[in-house]
Coordinates of C-alpha atoms in Angstrom, one line a residue:
X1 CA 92.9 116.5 113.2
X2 CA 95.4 114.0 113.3
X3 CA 93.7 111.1 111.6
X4 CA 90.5 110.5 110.8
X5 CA 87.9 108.2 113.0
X6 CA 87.3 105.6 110.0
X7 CA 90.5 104.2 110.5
X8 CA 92.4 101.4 112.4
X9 CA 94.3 98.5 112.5
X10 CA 94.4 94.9 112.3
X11 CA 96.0 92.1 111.1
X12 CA 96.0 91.7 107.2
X13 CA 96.6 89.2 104.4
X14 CA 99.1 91.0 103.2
X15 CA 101.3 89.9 106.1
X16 CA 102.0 91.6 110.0
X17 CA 99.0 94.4 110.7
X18 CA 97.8 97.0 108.0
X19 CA 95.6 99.7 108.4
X20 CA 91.9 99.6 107.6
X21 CA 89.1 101.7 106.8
X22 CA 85.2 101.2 108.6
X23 CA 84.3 103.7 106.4
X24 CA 83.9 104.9 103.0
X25 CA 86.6 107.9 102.3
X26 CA 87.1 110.3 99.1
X27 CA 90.1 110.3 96.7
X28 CA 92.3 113.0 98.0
X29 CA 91.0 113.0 101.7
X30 CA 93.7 113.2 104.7
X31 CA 93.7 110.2 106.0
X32 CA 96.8 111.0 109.1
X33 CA 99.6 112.9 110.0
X34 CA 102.2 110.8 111.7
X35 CA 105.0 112.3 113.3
X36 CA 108.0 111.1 113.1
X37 CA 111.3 110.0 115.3
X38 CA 114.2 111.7 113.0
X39 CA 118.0 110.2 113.3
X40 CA 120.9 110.2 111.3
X41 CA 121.3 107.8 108.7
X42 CA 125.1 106.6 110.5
X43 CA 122.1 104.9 112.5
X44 CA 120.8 102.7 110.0
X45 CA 123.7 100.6 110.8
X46 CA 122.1 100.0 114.1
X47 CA 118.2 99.8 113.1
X48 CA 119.2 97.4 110.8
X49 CA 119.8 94.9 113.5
X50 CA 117.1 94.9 115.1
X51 CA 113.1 94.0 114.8
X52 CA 112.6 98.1 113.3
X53 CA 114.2 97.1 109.8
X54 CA 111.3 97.0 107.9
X55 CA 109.3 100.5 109.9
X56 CA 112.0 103.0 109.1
X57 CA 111.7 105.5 106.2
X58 CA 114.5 107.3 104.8
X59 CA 114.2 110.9 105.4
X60 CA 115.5 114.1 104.6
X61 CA 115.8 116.2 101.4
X62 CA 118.8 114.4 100.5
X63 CA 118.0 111.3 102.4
X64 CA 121.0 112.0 104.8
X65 CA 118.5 110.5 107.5
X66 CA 116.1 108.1 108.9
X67 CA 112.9 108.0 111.0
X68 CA 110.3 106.0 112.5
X69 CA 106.9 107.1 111.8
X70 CA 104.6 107.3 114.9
X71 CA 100.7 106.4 114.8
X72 CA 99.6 104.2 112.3
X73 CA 102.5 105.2 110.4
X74 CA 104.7 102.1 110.1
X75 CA 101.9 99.9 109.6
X76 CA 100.7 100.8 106.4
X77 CA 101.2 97.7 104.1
X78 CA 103.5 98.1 100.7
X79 CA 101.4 97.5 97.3
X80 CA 102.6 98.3 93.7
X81 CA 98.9 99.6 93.1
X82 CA 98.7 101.2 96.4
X83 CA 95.0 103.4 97.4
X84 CA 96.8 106.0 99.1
X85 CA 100.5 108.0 99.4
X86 CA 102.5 109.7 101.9
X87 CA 103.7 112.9 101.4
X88 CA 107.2 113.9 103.9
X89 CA 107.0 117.1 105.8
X90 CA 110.7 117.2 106.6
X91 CA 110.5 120.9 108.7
X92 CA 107.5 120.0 110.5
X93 CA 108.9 116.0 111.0
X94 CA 105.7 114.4 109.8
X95 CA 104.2 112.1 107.2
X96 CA 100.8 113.1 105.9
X97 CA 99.1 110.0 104.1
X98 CA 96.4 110.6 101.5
X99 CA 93.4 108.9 99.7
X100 CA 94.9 108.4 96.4
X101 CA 91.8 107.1 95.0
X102 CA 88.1 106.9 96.8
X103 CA 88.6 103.7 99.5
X104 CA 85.5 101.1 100.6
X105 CA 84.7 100.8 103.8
X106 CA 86.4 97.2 105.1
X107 CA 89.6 98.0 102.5
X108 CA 92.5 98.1 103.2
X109 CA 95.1 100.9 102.8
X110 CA 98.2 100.8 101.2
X111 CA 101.0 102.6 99.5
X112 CA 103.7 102.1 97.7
X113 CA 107.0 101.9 99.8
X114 CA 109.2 103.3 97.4
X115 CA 107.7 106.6 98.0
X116 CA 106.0 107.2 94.5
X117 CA 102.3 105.5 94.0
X118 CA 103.5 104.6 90.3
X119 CA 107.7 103.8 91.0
X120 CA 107.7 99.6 90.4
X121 CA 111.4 99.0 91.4
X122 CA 111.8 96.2 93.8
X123 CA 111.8 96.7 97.5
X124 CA 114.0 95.8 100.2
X125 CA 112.1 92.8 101.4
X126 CA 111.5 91.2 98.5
X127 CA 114.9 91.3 97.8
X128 CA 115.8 90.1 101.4
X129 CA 113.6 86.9 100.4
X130 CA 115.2 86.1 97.1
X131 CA 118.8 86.5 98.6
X132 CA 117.7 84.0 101.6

């Protein structure tokens, strides 16, 4: 299984396309495992530049790379009270996201993008906006 039926994608308040559920789901449930596109962080330079600034996650155990997530991975919307995580599988180059708490059918999921469900420090679009 590489992610459950219940879920998909759409467009969402929240801005772009999130990912949904159609179905109820249980706190601590796998939700997807999303593999990833690993490159070194010299390419962030690069990435930067272009319309895959805001999919990329930093990756590695000491963050000396970068990767796009495939499947729903990049679409999952950022929330400071987010209903699920992601957890990085650096050997096997995945993310596995995870009911942090039981979700309603029709909700929508989200986690927080600083990589902790609880870590409040601003993130990089929001400070992109003020500085514009």
């Amino acid at each position: 299984m590489q992610r459950i039926p219940s879920i998909y994608f759409a467009n969402s308040d929240l801005g772009g396309r999130g990912v949904f559920t159609a179905a109820d789901i249980p706190e601590g449930a796998l939700l997807e495992i999303c593999p990833v596109i690993v490159m070194p962080k010299a390419h962030l330079k690069y990435l930067d530049e272009t319309g895959l600034y805001d999919y990329y996650f930093i990756w590695g155990q000491q963050e000396e790379a970068c990767a796009i997530a495939l499947g729903y991975g990049s679409l999952y919307n950022h929330s400071y009270r987010p209903n699920a995580f992601y957890l990085p599988d650096f050997e096997g180059k995945a993310l596995h996201f995870m009911a942090l708490r039981d979700l309603k059918a029709g909700e929508e999921i989200t986690v927080n993008y600083n990589g902790h469900p609880g870590d409040e420090e601003e993130v990089w679009f929001m400070a992109r906006r003020l500085s514009d």
